[in-house]
N, CA and C atoms as an extended XYZ file, in Angstrom:
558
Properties=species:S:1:pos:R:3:atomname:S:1:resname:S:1:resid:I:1 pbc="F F F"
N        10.202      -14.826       -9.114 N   UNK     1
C        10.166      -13.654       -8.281 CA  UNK     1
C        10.145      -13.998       -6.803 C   UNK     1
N        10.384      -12.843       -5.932 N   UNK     2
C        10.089      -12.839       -4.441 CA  UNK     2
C         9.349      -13.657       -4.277 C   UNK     2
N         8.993      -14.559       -3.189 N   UNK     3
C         7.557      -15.006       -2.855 CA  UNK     3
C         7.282      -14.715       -1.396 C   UNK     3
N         8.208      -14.176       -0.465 N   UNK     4
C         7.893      -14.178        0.675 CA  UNK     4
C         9.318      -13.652        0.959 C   UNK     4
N         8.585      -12.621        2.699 N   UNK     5
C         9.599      -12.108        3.517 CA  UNK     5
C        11.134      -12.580        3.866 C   UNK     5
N        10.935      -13.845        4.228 N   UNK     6
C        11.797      -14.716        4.452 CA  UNK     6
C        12.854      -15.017        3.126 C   UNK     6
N        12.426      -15.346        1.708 N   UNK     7
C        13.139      -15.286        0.822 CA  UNK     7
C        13.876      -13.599       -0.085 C   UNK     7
N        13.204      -13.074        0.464 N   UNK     8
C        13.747      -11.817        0.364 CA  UNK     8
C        14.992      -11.363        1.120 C   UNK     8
N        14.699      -11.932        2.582 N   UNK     9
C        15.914      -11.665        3.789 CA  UNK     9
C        17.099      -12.704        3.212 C   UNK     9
N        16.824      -13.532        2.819 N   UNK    10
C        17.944      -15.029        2.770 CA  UNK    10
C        18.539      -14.110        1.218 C   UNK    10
N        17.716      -13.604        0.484 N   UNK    11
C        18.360      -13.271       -1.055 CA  UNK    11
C        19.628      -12.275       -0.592 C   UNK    11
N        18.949      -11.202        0.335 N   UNK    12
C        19.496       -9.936        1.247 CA  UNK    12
C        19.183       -8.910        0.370 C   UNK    12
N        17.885       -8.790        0.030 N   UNK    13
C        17.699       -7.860       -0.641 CA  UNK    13
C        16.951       -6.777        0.254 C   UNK    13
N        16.816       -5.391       -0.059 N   UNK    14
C        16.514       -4.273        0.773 CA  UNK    14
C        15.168       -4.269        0.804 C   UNK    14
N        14.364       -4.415        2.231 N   UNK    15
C        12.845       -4.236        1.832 CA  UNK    15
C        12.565       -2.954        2.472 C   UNK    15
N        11.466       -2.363        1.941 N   UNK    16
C        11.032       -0.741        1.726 CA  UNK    16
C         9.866       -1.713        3.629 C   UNK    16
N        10.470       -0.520        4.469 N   UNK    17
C         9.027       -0.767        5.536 CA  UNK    17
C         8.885        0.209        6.183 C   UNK    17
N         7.521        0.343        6.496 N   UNK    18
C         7.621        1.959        6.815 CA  UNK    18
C         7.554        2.416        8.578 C   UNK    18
N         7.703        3.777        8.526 N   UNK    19
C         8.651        3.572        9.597 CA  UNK    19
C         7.682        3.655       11.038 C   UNK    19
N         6.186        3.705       11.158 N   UNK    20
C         5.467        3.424       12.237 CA  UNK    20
C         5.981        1.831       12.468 C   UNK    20
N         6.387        0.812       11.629 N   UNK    21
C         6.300       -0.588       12.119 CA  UNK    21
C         7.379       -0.765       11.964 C   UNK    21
N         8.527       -0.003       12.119 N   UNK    22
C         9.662       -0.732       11.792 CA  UNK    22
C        10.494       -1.238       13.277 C   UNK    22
N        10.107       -0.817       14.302 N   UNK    23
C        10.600       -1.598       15.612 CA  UNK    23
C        10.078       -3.180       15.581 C   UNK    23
N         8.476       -2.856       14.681 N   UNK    24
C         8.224       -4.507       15.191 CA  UNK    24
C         8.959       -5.384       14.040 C   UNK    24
N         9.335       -4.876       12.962 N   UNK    25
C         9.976       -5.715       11.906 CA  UNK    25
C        11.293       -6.316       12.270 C   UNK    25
N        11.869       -5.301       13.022 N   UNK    26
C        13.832       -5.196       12.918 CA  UNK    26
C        13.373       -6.193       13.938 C   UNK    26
N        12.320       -6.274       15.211 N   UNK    27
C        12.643       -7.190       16.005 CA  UNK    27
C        12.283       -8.859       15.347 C   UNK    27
N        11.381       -9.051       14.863 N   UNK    28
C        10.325       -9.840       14.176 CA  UNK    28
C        11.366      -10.879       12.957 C   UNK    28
N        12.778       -9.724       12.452 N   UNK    29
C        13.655      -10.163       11.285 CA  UNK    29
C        14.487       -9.572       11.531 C   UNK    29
N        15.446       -9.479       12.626 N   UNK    30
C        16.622       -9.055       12.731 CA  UNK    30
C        17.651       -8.966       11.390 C   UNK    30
N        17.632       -9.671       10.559 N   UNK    31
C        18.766      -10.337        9.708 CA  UNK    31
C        18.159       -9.558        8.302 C   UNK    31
N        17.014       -8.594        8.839 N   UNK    32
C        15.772       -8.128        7.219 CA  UNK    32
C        16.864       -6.891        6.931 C   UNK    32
N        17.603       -6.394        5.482 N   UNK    33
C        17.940       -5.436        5.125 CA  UNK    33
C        16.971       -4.448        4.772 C   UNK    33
N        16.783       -3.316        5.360 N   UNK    34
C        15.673       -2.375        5.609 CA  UNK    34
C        15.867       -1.142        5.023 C   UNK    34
N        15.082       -0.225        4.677 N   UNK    35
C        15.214        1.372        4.429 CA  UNK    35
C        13.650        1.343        5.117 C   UNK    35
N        13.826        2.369        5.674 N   UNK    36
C        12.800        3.324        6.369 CA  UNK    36
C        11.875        4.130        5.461 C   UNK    36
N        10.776        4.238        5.450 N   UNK    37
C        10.287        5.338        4.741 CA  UNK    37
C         8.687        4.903        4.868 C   UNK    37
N         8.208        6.159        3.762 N   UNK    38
C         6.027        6.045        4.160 CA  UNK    38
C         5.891        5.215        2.779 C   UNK    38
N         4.639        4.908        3.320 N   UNK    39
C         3.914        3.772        2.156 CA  UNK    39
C         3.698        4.505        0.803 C   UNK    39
N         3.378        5.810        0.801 N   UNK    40
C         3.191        6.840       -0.377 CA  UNK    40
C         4.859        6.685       -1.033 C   UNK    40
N         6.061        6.329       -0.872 N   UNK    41
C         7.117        6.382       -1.468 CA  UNK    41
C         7.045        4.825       -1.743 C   UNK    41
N         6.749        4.256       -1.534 N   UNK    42
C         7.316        2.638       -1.895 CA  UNK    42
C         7.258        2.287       -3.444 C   UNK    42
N         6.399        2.596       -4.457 N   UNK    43
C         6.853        2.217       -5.628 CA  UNK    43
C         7.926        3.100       -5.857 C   UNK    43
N         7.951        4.586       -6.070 N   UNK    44
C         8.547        5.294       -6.109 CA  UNK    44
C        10.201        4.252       -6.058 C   UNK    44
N        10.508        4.370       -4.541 N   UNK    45
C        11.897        3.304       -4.429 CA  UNK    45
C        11.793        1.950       -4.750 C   UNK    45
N        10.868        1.175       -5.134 N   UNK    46
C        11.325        0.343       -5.696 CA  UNK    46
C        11.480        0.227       -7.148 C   UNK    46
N        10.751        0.817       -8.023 N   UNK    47
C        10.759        1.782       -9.540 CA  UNK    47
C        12.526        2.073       -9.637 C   UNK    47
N        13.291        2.663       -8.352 N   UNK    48
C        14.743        3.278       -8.457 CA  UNK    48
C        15.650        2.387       -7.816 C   UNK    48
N        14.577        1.098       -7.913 N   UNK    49
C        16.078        0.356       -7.040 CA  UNK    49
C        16.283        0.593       -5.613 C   UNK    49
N        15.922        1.057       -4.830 N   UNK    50
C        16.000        1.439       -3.807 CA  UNK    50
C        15.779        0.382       -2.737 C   UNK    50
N        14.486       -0.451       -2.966 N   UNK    51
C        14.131       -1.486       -2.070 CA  UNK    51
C        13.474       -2.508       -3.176 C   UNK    51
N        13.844       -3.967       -3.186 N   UNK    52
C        13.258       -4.826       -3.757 CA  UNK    52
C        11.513       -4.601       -3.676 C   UNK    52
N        11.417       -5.177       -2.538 N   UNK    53
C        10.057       -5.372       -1.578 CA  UNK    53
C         9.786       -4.371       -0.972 C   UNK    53
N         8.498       -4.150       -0.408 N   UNK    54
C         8.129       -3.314        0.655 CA  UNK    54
C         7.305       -4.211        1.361 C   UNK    54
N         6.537       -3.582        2.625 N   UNK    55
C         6.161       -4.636        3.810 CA  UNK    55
C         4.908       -2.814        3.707 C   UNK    55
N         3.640       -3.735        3.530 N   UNK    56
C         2.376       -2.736        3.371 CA  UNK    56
C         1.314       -3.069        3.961 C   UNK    56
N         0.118       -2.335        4.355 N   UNK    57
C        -1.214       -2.628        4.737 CA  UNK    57
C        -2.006       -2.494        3.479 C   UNK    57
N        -2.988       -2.684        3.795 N   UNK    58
C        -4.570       -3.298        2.697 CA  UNK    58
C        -5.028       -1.843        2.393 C   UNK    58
N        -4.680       -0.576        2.933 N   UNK    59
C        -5.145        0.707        2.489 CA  UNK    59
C        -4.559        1.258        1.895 C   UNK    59
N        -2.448        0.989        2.358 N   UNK    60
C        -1.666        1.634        1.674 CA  UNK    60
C        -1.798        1.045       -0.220 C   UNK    60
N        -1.958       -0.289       -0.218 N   UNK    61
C        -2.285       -0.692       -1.435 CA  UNK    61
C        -3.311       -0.045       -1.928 C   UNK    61
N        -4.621        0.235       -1.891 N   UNK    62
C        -5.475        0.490       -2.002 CA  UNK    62
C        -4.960        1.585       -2.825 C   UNK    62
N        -4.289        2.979       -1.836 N   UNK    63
C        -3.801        3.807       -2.276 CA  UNK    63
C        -2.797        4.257       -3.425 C   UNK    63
N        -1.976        2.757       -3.499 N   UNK    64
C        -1.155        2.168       -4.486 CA  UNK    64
C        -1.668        1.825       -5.792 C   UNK    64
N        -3.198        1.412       -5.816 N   UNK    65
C        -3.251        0.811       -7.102 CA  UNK    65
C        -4.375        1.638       -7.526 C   UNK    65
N        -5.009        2.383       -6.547 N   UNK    66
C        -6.056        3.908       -7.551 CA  UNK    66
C        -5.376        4.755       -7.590 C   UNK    66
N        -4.180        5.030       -8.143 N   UNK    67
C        -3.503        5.988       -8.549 CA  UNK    67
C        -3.033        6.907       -7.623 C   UNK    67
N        -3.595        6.851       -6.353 N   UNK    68
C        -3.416        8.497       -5.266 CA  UNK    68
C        -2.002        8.558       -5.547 C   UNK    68
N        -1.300        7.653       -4.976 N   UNK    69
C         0.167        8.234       -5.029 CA  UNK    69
C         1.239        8.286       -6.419 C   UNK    69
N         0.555        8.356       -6.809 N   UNK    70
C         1.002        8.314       -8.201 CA  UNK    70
C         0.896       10.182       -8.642 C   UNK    70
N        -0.604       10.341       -8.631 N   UNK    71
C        -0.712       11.260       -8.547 CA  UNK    71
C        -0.374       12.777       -7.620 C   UNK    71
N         0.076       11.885       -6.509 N   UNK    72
C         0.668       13.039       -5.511 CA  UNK    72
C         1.683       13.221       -6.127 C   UNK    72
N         2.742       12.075       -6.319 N   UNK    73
C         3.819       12.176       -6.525 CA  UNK    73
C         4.366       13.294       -8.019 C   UNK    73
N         3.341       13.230       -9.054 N   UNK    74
C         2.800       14.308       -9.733 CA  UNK    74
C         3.047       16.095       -9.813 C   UNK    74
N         2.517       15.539       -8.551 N   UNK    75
C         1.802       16.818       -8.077 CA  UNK    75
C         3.153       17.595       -7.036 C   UNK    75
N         4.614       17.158       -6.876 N   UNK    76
C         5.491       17.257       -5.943 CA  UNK    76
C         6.332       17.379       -6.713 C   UNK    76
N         6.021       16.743       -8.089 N   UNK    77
C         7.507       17.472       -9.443 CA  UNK    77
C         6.900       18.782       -9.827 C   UNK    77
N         5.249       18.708       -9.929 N   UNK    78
C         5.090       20.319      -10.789 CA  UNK    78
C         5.687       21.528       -9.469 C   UNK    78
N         5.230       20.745       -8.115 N   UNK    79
C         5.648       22.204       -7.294 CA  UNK    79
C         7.293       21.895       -6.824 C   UNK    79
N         8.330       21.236       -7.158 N   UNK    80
C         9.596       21.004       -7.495 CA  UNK    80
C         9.938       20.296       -5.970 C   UNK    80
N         9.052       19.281       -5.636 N   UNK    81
C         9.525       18.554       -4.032 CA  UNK    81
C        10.121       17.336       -4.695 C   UNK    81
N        10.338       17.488       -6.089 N   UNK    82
C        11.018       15.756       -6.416 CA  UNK    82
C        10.866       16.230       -7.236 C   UNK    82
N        12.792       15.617       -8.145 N   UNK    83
C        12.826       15.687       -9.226 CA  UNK    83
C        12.610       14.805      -10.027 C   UNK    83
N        12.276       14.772      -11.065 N   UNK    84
C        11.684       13.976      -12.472 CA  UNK    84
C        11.972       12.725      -11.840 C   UNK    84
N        13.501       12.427      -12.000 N   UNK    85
C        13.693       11.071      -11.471 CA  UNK    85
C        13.148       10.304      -10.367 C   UNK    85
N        13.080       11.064       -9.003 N   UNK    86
C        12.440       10.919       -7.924 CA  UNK    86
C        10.734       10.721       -8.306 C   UNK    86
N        10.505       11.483       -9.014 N   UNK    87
C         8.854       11.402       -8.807 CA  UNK    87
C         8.193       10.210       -9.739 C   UNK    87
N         8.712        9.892      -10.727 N   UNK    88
C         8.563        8.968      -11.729 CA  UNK    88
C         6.766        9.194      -12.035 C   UNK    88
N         6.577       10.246      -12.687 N   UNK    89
C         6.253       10.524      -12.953 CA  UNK    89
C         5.473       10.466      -14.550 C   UNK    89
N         4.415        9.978      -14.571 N   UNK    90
C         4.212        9.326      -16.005 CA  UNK    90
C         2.741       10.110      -16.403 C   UNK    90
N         2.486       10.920      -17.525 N   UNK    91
C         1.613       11.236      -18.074 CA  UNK    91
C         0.800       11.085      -19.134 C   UNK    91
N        -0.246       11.219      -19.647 N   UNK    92
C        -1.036       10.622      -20.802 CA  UNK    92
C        -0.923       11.913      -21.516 C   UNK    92
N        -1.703       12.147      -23.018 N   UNK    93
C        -1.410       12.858      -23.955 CA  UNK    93
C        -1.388       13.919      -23.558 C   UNK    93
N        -2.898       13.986      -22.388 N   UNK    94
C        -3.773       15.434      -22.073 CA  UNK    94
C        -2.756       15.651      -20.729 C   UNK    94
N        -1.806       15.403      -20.096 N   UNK    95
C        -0.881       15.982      -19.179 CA  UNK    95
C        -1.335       15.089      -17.537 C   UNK    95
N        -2.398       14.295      -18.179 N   UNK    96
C        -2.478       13.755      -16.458 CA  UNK    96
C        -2.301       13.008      -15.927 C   UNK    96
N        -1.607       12.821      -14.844 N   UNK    97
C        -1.053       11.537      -14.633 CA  UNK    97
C        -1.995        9.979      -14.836 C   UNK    97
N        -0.889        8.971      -15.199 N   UNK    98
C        -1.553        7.885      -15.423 CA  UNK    98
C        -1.484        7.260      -14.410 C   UNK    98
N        -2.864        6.990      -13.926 N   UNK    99
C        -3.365        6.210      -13.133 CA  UNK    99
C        -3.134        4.755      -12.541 C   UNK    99
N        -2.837        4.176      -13.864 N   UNK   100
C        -2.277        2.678      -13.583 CA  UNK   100
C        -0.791        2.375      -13.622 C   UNK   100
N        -0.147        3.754      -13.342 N   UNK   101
C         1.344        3.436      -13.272 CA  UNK   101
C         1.555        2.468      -12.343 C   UNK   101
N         1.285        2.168      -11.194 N   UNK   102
C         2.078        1.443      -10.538 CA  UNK   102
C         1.233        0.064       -9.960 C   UNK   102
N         0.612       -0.922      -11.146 N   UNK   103
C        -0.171       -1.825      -11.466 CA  UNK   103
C         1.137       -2.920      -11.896 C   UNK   103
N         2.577       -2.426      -12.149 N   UNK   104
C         3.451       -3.352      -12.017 CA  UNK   104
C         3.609       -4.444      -10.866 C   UNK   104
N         3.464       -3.680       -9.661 N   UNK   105
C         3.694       -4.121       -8.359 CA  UNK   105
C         2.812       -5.205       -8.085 C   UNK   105
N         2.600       -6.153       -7.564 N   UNK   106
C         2.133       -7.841       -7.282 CA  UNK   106
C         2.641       -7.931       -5.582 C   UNK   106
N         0.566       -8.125       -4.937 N   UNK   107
C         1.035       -8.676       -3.553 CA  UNK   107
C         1.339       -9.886       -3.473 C   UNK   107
N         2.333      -10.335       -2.800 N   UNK   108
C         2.681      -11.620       -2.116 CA  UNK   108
C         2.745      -11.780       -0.902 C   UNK   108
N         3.080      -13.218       -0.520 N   UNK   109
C         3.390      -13.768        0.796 CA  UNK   109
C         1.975      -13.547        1.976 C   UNK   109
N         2.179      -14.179        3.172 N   UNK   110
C         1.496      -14.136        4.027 CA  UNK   110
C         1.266      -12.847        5.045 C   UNK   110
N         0.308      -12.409        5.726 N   UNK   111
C         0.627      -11.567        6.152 CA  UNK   111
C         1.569      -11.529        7.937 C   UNK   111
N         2.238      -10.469        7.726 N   UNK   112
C         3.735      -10.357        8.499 CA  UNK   112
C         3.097      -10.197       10.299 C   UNK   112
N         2.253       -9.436       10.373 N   UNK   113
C         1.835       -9.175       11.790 CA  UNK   113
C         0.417       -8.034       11.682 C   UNK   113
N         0.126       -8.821       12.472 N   UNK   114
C        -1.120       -7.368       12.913 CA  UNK   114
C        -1.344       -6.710       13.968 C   UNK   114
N        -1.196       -4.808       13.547 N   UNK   115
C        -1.056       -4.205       14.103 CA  UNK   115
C        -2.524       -3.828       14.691 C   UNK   115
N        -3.158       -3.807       16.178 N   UNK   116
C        -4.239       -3.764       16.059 CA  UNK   116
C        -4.852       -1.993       16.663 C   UNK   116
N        -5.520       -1.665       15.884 N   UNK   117
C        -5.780       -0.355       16.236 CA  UNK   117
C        -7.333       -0.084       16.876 C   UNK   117
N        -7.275        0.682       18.246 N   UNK   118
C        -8.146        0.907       18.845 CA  UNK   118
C        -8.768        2.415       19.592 C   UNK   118
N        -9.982        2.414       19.257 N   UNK   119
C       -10.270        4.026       20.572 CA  UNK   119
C        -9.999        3.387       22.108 C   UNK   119
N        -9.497        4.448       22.463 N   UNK   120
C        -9.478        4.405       23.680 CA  UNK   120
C       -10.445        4.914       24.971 C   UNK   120
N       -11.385        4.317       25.994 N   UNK   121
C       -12.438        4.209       25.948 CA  UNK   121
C       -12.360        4.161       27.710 C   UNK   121
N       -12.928        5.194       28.729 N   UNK   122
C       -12.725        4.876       29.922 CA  UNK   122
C       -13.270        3.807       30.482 C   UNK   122
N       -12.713        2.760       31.514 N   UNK   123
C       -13.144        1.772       31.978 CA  UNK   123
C       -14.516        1.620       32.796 C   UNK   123
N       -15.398        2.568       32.731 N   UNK   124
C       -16.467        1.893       33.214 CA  UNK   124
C       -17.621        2.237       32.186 C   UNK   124
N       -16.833        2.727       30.241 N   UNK   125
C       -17.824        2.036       29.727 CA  UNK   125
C       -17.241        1.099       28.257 C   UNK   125
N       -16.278        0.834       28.882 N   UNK   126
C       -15.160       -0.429       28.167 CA  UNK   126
C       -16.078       -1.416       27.904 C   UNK   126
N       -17.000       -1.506       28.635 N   UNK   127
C       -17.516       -3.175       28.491 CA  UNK   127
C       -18.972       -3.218       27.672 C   UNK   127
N       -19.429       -2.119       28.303 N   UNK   128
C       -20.567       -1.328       27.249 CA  UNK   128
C       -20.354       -1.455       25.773 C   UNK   128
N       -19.062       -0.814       25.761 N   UNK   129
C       -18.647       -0.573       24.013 CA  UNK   129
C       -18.513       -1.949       23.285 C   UNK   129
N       -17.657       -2.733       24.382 N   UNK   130
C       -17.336       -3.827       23.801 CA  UNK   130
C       -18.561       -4.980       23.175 C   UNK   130
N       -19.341       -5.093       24.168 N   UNK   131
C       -20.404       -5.849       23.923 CA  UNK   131
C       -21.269       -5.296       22.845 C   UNK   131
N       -21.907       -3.764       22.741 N   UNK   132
C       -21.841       -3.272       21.175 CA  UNK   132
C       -21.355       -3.656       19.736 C   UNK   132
N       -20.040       -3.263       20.191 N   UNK   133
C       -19.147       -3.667       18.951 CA  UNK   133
C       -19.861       -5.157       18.642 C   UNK   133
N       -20.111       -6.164       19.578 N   UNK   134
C       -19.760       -7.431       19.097 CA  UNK   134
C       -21.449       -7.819       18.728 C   UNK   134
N       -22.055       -7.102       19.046 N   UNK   135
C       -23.944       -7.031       18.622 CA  UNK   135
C       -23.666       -6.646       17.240 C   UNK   135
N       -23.528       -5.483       17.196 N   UNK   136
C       -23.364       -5.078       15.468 CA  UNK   136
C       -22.458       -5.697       14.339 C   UNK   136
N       -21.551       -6.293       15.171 N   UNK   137
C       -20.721       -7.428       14.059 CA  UNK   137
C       -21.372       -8.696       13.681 C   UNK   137
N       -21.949       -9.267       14.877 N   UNK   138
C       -22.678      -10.587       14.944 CA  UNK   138
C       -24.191      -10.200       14.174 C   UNK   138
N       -24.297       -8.772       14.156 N   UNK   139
C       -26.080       -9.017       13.470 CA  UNK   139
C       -25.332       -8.434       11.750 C   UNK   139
N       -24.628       -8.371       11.574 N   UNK   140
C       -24.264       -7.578       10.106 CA  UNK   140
C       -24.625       -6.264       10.130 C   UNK   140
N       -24.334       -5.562       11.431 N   UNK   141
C       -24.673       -4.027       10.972 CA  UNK   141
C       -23.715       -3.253       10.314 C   UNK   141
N       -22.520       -3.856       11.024 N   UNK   142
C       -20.784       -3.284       10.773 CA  UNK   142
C       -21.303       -3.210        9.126 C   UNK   142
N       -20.704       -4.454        8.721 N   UNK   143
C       -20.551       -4.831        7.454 CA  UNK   143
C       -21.298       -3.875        6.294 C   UNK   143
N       -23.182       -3.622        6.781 N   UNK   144
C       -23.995       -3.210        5.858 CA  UNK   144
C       -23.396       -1.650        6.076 C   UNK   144
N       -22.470       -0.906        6.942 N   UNK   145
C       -22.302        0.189        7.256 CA  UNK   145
C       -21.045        0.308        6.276 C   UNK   145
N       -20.179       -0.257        6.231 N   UNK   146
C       -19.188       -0.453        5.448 CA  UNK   146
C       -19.314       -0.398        3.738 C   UNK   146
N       -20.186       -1.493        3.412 N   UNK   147
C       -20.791       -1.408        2.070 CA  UNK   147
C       -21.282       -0.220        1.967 C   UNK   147
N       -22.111        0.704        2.620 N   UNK   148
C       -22.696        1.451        2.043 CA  UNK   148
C       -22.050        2.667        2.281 C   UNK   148
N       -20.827        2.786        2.645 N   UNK   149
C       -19.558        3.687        1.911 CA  UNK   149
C       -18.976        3.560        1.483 C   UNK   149
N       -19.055        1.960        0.511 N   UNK   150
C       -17.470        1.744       -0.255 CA  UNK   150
C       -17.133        2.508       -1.306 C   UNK   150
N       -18.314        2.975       -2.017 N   UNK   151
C       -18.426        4.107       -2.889 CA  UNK   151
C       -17.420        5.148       -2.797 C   UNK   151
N       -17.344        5.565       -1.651 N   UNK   152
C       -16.448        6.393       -1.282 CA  UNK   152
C       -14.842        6.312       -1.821 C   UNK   152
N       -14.586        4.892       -1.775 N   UNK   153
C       -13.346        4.471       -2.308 CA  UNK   153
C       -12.856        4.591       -3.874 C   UNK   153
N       -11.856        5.112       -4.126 N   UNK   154
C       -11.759        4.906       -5.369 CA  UNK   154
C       -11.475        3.437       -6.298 C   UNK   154
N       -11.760        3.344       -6.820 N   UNK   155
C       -11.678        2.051       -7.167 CA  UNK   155
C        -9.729        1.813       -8.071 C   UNK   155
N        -9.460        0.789       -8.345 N   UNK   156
C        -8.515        0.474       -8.391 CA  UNK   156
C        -8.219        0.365       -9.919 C   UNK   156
N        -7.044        0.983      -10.166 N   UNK   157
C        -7.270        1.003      -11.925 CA  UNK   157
C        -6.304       -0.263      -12.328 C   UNK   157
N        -6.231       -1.334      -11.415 N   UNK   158
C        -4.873       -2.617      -11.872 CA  UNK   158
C        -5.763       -3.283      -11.984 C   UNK   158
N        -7.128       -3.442      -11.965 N   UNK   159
C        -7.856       -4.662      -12.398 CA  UNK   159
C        -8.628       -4.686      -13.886 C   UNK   159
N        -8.657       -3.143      -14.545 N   UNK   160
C        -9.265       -3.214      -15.550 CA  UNK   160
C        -8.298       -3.379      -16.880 C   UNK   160
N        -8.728       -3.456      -18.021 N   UNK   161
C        -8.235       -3.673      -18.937 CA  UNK   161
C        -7.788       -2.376      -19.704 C   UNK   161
N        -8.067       -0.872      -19.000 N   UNK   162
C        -7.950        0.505      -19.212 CA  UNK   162
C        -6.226        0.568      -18.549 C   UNK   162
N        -5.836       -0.024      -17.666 N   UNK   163
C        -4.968       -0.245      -16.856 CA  UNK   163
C        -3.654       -0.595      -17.299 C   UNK   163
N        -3.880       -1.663      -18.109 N   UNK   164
C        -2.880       -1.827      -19.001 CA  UNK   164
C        -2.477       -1.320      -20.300 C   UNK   164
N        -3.361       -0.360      -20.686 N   UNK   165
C        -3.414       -0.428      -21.694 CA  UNK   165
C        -2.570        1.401      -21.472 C   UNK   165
N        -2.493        1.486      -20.633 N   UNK   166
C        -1.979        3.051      -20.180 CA  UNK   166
C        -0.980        2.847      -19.598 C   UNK   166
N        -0.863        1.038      -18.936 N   UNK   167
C         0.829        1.287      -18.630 CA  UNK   167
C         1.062        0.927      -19.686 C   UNK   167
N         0.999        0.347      -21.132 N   UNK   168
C         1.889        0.306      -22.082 CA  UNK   168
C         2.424        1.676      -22.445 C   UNK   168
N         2.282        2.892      -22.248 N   UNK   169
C         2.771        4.456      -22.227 CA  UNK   169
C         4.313        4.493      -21.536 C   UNK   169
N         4.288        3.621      -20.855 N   UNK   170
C         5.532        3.878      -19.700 CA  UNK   170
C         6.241        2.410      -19.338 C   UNK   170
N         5.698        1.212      -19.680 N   UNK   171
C         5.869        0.103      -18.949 CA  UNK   171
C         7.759        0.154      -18.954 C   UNK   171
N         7.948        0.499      -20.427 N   UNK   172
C        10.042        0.211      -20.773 CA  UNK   172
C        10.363        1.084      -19.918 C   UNK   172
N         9.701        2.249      -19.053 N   UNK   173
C        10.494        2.748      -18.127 CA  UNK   173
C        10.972        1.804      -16.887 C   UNK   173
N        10.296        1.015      -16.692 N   UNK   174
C        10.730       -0.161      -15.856 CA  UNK   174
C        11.425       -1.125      -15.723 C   UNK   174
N        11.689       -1.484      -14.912 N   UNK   175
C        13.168       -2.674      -14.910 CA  UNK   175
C        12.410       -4.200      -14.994 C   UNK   175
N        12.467       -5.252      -15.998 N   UNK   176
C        11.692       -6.121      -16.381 CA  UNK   176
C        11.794       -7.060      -15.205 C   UNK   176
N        12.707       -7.004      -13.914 N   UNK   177
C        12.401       -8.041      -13.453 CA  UNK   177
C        11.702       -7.093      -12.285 C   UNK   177
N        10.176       -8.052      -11.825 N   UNK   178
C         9.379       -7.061      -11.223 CA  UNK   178
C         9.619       -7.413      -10.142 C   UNK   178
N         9.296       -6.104       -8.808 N   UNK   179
C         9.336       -6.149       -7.483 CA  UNK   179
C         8.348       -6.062       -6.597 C   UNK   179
N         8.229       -7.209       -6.121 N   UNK   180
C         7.146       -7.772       -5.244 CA  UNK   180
C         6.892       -7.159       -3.934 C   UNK   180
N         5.680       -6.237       -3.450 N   UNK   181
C         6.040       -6.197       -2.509 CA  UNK   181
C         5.289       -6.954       -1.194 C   UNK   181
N         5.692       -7.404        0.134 N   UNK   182
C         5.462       -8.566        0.987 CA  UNK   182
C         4.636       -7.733        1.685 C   UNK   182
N         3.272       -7.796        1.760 N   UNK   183
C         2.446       -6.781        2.399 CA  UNK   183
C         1.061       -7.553        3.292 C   UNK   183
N         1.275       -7.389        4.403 N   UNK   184
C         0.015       -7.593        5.156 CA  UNK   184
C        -1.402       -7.567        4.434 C   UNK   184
N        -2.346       -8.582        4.685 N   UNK   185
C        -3.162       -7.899        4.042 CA  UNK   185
C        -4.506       -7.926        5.370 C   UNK   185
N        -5.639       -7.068        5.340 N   UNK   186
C        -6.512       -6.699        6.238 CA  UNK   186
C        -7.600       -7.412        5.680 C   UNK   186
């Protein structure tokens, strides 16, 4: 399989990247065959052939492998924003979408660039904040603040053994050679 950005570009195969980062990609890999689009479509097109690879962050996965977009995508055939084919759409006995549909997908490669995101903060208490920030990182406050909302997260249904056992429902809908996608990770 894929193992990296670079062998993807040299194969010339189409990578799925979405379209807040795609100035820094086209510049970054001129020679990268691209489709545009949001991280919520990327199995979706690569499921249809559309893009080998995609180029992702550590949330869009996140979002990728607890089902959300799976389930949106669901939720966009019953109200007719995608048809069957488009939505790929996979259900269990009781009608609800399966969760570990898209537990096919495998991160690879290194990560591509980091995009760094910040508040914006007037300059005379820029330095205030800053030195903050770096008290609460250096004493573990960040961190213990973090843990104690991870709860919040849904957890990921590609690591359990429930996971597979629900993509065997759908797996032959898939094309056996699998598509990797080359995703940043955070």
């Amino acid at each position: 399989g894929i193992t990296s950005i670079e062998q993807a570009i040299e194969m010339g195969e189409t990578i799925c990247v979405p379209v807040a980062v795609l100035p820094i990609f086209t510049s970054l890999f001129p020679a990268m065959k691209h489709l545009a689009g949001d991280y919520a479509a990327f199995a979706r097109m690569m499921a249809l052939n559309k893009c080998k690879v995609a180029i992702m962050h550590g949330s869009a996965q996140n979002e990728l492998f607890n089902g959300n977009n799976h389930r949106a995508d669901c939720a966009a055939l019953d109200a007719g924003t995608l048809t069957e084919e488009e939505a790929q759409c996979f259900r269990d006995e009781n009608g609800a979408p399966i969760r570990g549909r898209d537990c096919w997908i495998t991160s690879v490669g290194d990560v591509l660039a980091s995009v760094p995101i910040s508040i914006p903060a007037r300059d005379d208490v820029l330095h205030a904040m800053s030195q903050r920030m770096r008290e609460l990182i250096s004493k573990g406050t960040l961190n213990k603040y973090i843990q104690r909302y991870e709860y919040l997260l849904t957890p990921s249904e590609c690591s359990s053994g429930a996971a597979s056992a629900r993509r065997s429902l759908y797996e032959e809908s898939y094309p056996t050679d699998s598509r990797l996608p080359v995703s940043p990770r955070h």
